[in-house]
GROMACS .gro file of C-alpha atoms in nm:
model
  116
    1MET     CA    1  -0.066   2.194   1.290
    2ALA     CA    2   0.211   1.989   1.131
    3MET     CA    3   0.196   1.671   0.929
    4LYS     CA    4   0.387   1.396   1.112
    5ARG     CA    5   0.490   1.065   0.960
    6LEU     CA    6   0.397   0.803   1.217
    7LEU     CA    7   0.408   0.461   1.052
    8VAL     CA    8   0.569   0.277   0.762
    9GLU     CA    9   0.462  -0.078   0.685
   10PHE     CA   10   0.585  -0.310   0.406
   11GLY     CA   11   0.425  -0.591   0.210
   12LEU     CA   12   0.476  -0.839  -0.072
   13GLY     CA   13   0.209  -0.971  -0.307
   14THR     CA   14   0.207  -1.209  -0.600
   15SER     CA   15   0.001  -1.310  -0.899
   16LEU     CA   16   0.105  -1.670  -0.950
   17ARG     CA   17  -0.092  -1.766  -1.260
   18ARG     CA   18  -0.291  -1.479  -1.412
   19GLY     CA   19  -0.014  -1.227  -1.470
   20ASP     CA   20  -0.224  -0.956  -1.301
   21TYR     CA   21  -0.013  -0.663  -1.179
   22THR     CA   22  -0.307  -0.499  -1.003
   23GLU     CA   23  -0.394  -0.815  -0.809
   24ALA     CA   24  -0.030  -0.859  -0.705
   25ALA     CA   25  -0.026  -0.496  -0.584
   26ILE     CA   26  -0.353  -0.541  -0.391
   27ARG     CA   27  -0.208  -0.848  -0.221
   28ALA     CA   28   0.107  -0.651  -0.130
   29LEU     CA   29  -0.106  -0.376   0.027
   30ARG     CA   30  -0.313  -0.629   0.221
   31ASP     CA   31   0.003  -0.803   0.336
   32ALA     CA   32   0.127  -0.474   0.481
   33LEU     CA   33  -0.208  -0.381   0.635
   34TRP     CA   34  -0.296  -0.720   0.779
   35HIS     CA   35   0.035  -0.754   0.963
   36ASN     CA   36  -0.042  -0.480   1.209
   37SER     CA   37  -0.313  -0.391   1.452
   38ILE     CA   38  -0.204  -0.040   1.537
   39SER     CA   39  -0.487   0.195   1.627
   40LEU     CA   40  -0.281   0.490   1.514
   41ALA     CA   41  -0.544   0.763   1.481
   42GLU     CA   42  -0.712   0.670   1.807
   43ALA     CA   43  -0.377   0.678   1.988
   44PHE     CA   44  -0.356   1.049   1.904
   45GLY     CA   45  -0.724   1.125   1.960
   46ALA     CA   46  -0.788   1.179   1.590
   47PRO     CA   47  -1.064   1.035   1.372
   48LYS     CA   48  -0.950   0.760   1.134
   49ASP     CA   49  -1.057   0.959   0.828
   50LYS     CA   50  -0.789   1.220   0.912
   51MET     CA   51  -0.507   0.975   0.837
   52GLN     CA   52  -0.300   1.066   0.532
   53ILE     CA   53  -0.194   0.743   0.361
   54ARG     CA   54   0.066   0.720   0.088
   55ALA     CA   55   0.105   0.378  -0.073
   56GLU     CA   56   0.411   0.317  -0.288
   57ILE     CA   57   0.396   0.012  -0.514
   58GLY     CA   58   0.679  -0.144  -0.714
   59VAL     CA   59   0.601  -0.368  -1.013
   60GLN     CA   60   0.775  -0.437  -1.343
   61SER     CA   61   0.487  -0.283  -1.545
   62PRO     CA   62   0.358   0.019  -1.349
   63ASP     CA   63   0.115   0.124  -1.624
   64ALA     CA   64  -0.069  -0.209  -1.588
   65VAL     CA   65  -0.183  -0.126  -1.231
   66ASP     CA   66  -0.535   0.009  -1.168
   67LYS     CA   67  -0.484   0.269  -0.893
   68THR     CA   68  -0.859   0.295  -0.829
   69ARG     CA   69  -0.872  -0.070  -0.724
   70LEU     CA   70  -0.571  -0.016  -0.497
   71LYS     CA   71  -0.737   0.280  -0.322
   72ALA     CA   72  -1.041   0.061  -0.249
   73VAL     CA   73  -0.824  -0.158  -0.022
   74PHE     CA   74  -0.813   0.119   0.242
   75PRO     CA   75  -1.124   0.149   0.461
   76TYR     CA   76  -1.055   0.509   0.568
   77GLY     CA   77  -0.813   0.797   0.536
   78THR     CA   78  -0.703   1.009   0.243
   79VAL     CA   79  -0.511   0.776   0.013
   80GLU     CA   80  -0.247   0.861  -0.245
   81ILE     CA   81  -0.108   0.582  -0.465
   82GLU     CA   82   0.229   0.595  -0.640
   83VAL     CA   83   0.328   0.308  -0.871
   84SER     CA   84   0.684   0.280  -0.997
   85SER     CA   85   0.914   0.028  -1.156
   86GLY     CA   86   1.017  -0.245  -0.913
   87GLY     CA   87   0.911  -0.590  -0.801
   88LEU     CA   88   0.993  -0.897  -1.006
   89ASP     CA   89   0.855  -1.089  -1.303
   90VAL     CA   90   0.967  -1.451  -1.269
   91PRO     CA   91   0.923  -1.655  -1.590
   92LYS     CA   92   0.774  -2.003  -1.557
   93PRO     CA   93   1.014  -2.280  -1.658
   94ASP     CA   94   0.783  -2.408  -1.933
   95GLY     CA   95   0.746  -2.061  -2.089
   96SER     CA   96   0.371  -2.050  -2.018
   97GLY     CA   97   0.378  -1.716  -1.838
   98MET     CA   98   0.527  -1.558  -1.531
   99THR     CA   99   0.477  -1.504  -1.163
  100ILE     CA  100   0.448  -1.136  -1.076
  101MET     CA  101   0.579  -1.002  -0.748
  102ALA     CA  102   0.479  -0.658  -0.618
  103ASN     CA  103   0.627  -0.469  -0.326
  104ALA     CA  104   0.433  -0.214  -0.120
  105ALA     CA  105   0.523   0.050   0.134
  106ILE     CA  106   0.241   0.217   0.325
  107ILE     CA  107   0.324   0.547   0.494
  108VAL     CA  108   0.071   0.689   0.741
  109SER     CA  109   0.079   1.049   0.864
  110LEU     CA  110  -0.143   1.266   1.081
  111ASP     CA  111  -0.172   1.640   1.114
  112LEU     CA  112  -0.067   1.695   1.477
  113GLU     CA  113  -0.020   2.007   1.684
  114THR     CA  114   0.333   2.085   1.781
  115GLU     CA  115   0.415   2.267   2.102
  116GLU     CA  116   0.644   2.564   2.069
   0.00000   0.00000   0.00000
């Protein structure tokens, strides 16, 4: 068996008023997930729980993201979350806070047999 990368999907999420990095990251993940309807595991005759999912999140304050809440976005599969510096913090003109933008990349792999 060999792990094969089969899908990469991208998303953008924001927290417009609350300054919540986790919520912006959740919205980025949902944006990526909700823009596809690929039945990837079924296409290869594998159960959905066998999918290996790596989610990479970019925000300006990676330590402010709750990875446990991000994992809960995925209904199945083995999920690994990596949060790094990225995204944007856009200050509000009146100085009352900022809009947070998070970027997400979701990489899905399956362990597939290879023919020699």
